[in-house]
JSON list of C-alpha atoms and ligand atoms in Angstrom, two decimals:
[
{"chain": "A", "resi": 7, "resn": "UNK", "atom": "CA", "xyz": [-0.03, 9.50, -57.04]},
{"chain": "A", "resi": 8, "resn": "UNK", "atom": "CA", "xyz": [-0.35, 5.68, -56.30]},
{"chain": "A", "resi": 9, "resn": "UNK", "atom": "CA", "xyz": [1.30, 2.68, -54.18]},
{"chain": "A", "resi": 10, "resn": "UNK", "atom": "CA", "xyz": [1.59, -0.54, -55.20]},
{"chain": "A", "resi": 11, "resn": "UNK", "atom": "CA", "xyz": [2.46, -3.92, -54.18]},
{"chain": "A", "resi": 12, "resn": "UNK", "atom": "CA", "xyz": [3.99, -6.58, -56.27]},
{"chain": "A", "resi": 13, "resn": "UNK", "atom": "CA", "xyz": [2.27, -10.07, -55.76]},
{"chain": "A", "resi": 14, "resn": "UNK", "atom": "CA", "xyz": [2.86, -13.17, -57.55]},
{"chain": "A", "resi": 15, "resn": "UNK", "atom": "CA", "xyz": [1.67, -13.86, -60.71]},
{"chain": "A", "resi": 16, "resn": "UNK", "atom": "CA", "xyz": [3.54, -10.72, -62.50]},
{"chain": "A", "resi": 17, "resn": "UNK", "atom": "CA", "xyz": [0.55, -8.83, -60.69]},
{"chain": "A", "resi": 18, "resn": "UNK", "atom": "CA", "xyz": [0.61, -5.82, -58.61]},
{"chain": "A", "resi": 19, "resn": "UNK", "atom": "CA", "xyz": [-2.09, -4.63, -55.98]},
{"chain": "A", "resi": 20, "resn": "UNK", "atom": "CA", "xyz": [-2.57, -0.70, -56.70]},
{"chain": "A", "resi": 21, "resn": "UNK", "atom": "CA", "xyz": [-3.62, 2.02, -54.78]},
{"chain": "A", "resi": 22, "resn": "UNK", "atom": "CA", "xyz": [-4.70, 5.29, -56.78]},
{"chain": "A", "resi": 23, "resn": "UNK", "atom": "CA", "xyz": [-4.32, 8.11, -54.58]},
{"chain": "A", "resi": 24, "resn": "UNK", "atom": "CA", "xyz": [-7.24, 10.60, -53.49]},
{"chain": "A", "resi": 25, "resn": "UNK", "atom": "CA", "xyz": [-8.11, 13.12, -56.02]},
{"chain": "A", "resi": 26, "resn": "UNK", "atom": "CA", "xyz": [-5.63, 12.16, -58.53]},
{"chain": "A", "resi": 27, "resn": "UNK", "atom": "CA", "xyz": [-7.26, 10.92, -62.41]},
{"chain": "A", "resi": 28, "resn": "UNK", "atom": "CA", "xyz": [-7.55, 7.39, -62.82]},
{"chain": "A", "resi": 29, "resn": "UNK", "atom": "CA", "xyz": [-6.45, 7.17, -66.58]},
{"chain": "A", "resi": 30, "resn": "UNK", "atom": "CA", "xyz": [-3.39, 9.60, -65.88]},
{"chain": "A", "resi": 31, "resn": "UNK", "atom": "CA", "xyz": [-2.46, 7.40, -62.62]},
{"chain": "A", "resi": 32, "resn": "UNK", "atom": "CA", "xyz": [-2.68, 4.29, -64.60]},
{"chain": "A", "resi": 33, "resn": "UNK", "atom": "CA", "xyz": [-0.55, 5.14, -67.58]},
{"chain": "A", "resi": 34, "resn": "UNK", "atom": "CA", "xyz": [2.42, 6.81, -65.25]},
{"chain": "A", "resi": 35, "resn": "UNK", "atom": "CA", "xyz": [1.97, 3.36, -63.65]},
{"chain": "A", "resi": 36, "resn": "UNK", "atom": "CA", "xyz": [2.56, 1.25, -66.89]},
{"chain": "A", "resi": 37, "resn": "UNK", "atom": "CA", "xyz": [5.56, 3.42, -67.84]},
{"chain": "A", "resi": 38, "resn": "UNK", "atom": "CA", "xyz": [7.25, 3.29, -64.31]},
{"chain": "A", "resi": 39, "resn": "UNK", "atom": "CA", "xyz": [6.65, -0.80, -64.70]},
{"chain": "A", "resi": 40, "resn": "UNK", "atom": "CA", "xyz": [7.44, -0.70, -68.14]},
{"chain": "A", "resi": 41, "resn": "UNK", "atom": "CA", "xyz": [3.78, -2.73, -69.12]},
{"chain": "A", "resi": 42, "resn": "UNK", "atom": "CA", "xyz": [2.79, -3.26, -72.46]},
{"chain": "A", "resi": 43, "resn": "UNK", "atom": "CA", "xyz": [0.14, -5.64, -72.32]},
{"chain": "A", "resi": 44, "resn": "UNK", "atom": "CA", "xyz": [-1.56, -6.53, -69.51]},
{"chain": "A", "resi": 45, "resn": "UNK", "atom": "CA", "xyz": [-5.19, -6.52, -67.86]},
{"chain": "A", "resi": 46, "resn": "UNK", "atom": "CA", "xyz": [-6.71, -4.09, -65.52]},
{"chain": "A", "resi": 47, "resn": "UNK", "atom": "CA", "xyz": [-9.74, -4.46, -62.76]},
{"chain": "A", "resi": 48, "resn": "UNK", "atom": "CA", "xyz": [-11.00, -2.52, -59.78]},
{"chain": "A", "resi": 49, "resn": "UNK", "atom": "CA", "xyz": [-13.02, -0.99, -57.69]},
{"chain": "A", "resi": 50, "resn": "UNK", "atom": "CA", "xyz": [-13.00, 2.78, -55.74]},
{"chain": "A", "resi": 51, "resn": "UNK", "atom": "CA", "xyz": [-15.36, 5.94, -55.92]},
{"chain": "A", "resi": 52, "resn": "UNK", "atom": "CA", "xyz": [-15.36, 9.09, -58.17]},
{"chain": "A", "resi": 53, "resn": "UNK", "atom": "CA", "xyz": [-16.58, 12.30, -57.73]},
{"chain": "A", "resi": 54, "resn": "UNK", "atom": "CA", "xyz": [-16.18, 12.93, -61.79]},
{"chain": "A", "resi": 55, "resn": "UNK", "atom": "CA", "xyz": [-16.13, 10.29, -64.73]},
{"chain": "A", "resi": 56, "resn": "UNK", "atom": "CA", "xyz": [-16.02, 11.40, -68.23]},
{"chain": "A", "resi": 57, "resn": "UNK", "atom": "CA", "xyz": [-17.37, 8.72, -70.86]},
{"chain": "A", "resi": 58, "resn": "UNK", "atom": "CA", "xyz": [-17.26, 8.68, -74.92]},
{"chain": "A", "resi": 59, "resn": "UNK", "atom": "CA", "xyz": [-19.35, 7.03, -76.79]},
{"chain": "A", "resi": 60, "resn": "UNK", "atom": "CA", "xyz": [-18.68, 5.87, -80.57]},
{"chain": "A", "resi": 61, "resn": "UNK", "atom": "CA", "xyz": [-21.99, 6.57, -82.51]},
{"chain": "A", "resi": 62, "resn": "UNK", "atom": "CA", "xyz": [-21.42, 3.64, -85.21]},
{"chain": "A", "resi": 63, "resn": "UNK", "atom": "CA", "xyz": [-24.02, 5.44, -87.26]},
{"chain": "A", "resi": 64, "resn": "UNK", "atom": "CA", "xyz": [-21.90, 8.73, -87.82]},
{"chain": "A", "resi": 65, "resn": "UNK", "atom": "CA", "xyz": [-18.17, 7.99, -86.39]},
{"chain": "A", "resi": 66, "resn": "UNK", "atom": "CA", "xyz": [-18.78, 10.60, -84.36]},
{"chain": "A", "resi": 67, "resn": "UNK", "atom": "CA", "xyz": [-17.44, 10.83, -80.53]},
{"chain": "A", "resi": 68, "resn": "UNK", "atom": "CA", "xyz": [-20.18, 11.98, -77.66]},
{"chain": "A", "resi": 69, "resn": "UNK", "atom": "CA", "xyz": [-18.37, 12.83, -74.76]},
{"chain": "A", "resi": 70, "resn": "UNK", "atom": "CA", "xyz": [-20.33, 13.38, -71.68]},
{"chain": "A", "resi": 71, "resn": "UNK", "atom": "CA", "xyz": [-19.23, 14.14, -67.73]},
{"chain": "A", "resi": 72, "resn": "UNK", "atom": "CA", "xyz": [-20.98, 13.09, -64.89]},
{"chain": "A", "resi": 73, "resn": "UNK", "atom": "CA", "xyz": [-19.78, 15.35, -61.95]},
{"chain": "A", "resi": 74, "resn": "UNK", "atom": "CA", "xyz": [-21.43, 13.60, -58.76]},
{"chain": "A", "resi": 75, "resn": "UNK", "atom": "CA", "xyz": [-20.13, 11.36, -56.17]},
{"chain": "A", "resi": 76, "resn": "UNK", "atom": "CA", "xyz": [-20.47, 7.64, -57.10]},
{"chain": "A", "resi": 77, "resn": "UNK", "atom": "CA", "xyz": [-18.87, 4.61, -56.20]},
{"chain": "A", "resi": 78, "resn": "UNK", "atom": "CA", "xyz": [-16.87, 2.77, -58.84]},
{"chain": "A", "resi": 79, "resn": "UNK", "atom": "CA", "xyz": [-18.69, -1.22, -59.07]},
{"chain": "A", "resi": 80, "resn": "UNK", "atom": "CA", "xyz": [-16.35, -2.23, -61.91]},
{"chain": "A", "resi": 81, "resn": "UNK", "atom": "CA", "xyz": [-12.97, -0.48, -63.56]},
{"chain": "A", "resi": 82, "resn": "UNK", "atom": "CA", "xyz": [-12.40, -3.23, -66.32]},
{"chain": "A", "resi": 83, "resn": "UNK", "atom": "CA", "xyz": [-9.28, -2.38, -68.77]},
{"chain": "A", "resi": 84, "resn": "UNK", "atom": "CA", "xyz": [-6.71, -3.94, -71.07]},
{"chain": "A", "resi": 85, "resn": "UNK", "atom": "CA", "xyz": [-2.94, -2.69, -71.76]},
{"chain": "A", "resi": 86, "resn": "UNK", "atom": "CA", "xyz": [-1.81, -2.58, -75.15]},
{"chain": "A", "resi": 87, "resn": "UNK", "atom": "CA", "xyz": [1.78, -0.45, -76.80]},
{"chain": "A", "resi": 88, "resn": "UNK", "atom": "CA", "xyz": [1.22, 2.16, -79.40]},
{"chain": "A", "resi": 89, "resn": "UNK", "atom": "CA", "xyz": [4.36, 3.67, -80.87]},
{"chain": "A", "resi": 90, "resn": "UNK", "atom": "CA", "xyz": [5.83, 2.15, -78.03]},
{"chain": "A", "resi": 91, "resn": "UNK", "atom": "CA", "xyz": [4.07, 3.79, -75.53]},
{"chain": "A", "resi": 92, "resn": "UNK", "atom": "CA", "xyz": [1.71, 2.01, -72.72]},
{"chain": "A", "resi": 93, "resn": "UNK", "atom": "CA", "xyz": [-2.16, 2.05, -75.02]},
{"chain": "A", "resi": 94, "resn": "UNK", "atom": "CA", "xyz": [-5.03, 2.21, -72.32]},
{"chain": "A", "resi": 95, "resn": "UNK", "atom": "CA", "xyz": [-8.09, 0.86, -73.41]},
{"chain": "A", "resi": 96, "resn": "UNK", "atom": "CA", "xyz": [-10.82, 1.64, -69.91]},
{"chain": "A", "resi": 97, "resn": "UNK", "atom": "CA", "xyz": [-14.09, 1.21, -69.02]},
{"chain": "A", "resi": 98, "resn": "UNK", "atom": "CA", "xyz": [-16.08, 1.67, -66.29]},
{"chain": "A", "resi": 99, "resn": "UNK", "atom": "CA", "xyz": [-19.15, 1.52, -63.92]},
{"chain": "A", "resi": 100, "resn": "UNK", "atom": "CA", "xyz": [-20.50, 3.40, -61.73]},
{"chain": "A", "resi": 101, "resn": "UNK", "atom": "CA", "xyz": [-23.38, 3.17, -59.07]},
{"chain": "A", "resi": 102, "resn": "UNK", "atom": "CA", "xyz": [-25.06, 6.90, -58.22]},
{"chain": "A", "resi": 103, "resn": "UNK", "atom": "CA", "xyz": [-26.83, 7.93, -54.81]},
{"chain": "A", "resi": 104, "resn": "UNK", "atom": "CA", "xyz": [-29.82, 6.09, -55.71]},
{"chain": "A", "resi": 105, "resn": "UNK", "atom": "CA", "xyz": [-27.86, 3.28, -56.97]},
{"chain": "A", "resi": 106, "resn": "UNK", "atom": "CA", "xyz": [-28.88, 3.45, -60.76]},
{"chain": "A", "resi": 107, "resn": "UNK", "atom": "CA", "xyz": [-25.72, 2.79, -62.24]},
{"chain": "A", "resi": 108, "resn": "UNK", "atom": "CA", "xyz": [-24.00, 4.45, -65.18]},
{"chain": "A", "resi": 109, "resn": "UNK", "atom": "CA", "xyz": [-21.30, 3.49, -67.62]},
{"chain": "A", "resi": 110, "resn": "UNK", "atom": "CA", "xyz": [-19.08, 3.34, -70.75]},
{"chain": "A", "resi": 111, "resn": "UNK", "atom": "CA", "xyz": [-15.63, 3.65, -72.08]},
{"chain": "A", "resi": 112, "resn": "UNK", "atom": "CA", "xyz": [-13.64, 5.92, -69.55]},
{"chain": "A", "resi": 113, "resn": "UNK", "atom": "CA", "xyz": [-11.73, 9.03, -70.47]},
{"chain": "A", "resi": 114, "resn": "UNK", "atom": "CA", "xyz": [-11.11, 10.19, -67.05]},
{"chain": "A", "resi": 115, "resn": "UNK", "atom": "CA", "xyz": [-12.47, 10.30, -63.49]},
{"chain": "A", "resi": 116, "resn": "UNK", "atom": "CA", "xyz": [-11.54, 11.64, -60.48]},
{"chain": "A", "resi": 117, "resn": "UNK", "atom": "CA", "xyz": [-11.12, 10.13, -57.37]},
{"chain": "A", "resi": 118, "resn": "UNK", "atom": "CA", "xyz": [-12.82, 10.70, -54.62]},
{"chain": "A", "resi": 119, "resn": "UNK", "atom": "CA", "xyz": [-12.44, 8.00, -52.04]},
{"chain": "A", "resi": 120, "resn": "UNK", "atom": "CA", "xyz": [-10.68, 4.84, -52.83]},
{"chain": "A", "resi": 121, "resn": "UNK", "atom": "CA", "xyz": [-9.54, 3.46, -55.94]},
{"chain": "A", "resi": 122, "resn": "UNK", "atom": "CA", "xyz": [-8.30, -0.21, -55.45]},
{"chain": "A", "resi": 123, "resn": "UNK", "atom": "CA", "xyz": [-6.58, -1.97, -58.36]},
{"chain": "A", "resi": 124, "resn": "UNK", "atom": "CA", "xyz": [-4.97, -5.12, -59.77]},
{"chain": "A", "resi": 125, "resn": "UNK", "atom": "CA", "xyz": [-2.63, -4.70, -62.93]},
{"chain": "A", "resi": 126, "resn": "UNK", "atom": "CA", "xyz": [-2.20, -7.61, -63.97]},
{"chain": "A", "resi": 127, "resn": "UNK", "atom": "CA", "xyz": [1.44, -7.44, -66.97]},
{"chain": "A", "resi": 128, "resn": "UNK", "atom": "CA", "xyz": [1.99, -9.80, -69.49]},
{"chain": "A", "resi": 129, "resn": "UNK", "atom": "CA", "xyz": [5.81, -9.29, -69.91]},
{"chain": "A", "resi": 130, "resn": "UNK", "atom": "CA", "xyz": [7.06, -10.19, -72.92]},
{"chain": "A", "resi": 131, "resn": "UNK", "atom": "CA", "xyz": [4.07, -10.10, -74.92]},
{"chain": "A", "resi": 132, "resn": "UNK", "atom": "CA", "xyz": [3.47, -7.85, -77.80]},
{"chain": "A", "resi": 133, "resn": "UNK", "atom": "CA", "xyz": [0.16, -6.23, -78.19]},
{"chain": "A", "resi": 134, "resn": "UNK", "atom": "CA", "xyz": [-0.22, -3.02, -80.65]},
{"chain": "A", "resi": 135, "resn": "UNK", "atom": "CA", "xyz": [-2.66, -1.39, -82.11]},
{"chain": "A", "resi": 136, "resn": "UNK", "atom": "CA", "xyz": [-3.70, -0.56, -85.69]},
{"chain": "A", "resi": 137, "resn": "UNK", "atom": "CA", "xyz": [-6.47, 2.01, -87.10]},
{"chain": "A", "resi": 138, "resn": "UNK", "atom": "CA", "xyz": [-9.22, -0.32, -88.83]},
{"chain": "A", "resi": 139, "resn": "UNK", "atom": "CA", "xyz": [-10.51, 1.84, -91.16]},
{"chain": "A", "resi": 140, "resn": "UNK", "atom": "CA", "xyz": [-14.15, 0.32, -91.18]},
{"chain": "A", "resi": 141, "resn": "UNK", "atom": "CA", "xyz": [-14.74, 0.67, -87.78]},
{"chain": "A", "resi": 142, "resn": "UNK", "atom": "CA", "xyz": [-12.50, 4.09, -87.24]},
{"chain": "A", "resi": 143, "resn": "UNK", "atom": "CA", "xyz": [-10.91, 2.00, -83.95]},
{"chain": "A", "resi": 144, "resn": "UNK", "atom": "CA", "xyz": [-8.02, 1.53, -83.17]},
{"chain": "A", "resi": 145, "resn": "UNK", "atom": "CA", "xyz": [-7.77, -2.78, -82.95]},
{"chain": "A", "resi": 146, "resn": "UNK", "atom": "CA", "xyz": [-5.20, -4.98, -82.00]},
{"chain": "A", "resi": 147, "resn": "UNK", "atom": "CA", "xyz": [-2.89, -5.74, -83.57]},
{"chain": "A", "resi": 148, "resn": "UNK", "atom": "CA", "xyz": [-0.85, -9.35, -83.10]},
{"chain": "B", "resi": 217, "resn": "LIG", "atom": "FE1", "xyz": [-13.97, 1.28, -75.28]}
]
């Protein structure tokens, strides 16, 4: 699904696998490393990417998928723990053919290509999450 190399810093250099889902990669990552906070960036290509968008207006979720090849220009994410579990929080970028580029909070996307990460963990740091009831997110918590 992935390899990874450890570099110093509490870092690791990741390698998603072709064809496998970023988001799914990711979190079996954090649990096999045991991260609960941490930061996330990289760069790869999709052939699918899923994105949800919050309309503030209604609380209501948009989900839309974009099912094209594209290259991935930024994979920016944070690492949280929720119930004790790794808490994903992704977003993403994407260029198309004509180089327009697309974006928002990531649900999933597929590889197709490379996928080239750094994970950056915070061990020892406690980061949850909480629902705010204003905004209907789920914030941090400290
Ligand atoms: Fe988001």
């Amino acid at each position: 699904m992935y390899k990874f190399k450890e570099v110093p810093g509490n870092r690791f250099v990741v390698s998603i696998a072709n064809h496998v889902e970023i988001a799914e990669a990711l979190m079996a990552f954090c649990k096999e490393k045991g991260i609960l906070a941490g930061n996330i960036v990289g760069i790869g290509a999709v052939s699918e990417a899923t994105f949800r968008f919050l309309d503030p207006a209604t609380m209501k979720y948009v989900d839309k998928t974009f099912s094209e090849q594209m290259e991935i220009t930024n994979l920016t994410g944070n690492i949280s723990q929720k119930d004790g579990e790794p808490y994903l929080h992704l977003h993403l970028t994407c260029s198309r053919r004509d180089y327009s580029c697309i974006g928002g909070h990531l649900l999933t996307a597929r590889i197709n290509g490379a996928c080239e990460l750094l994970v950056a963990a915070f061990p020892g740091v406690e980061i949850g999450r909480y629902k705010d009831p204003e905004t209907g997110l789920n914030l941090y918590e400290f």
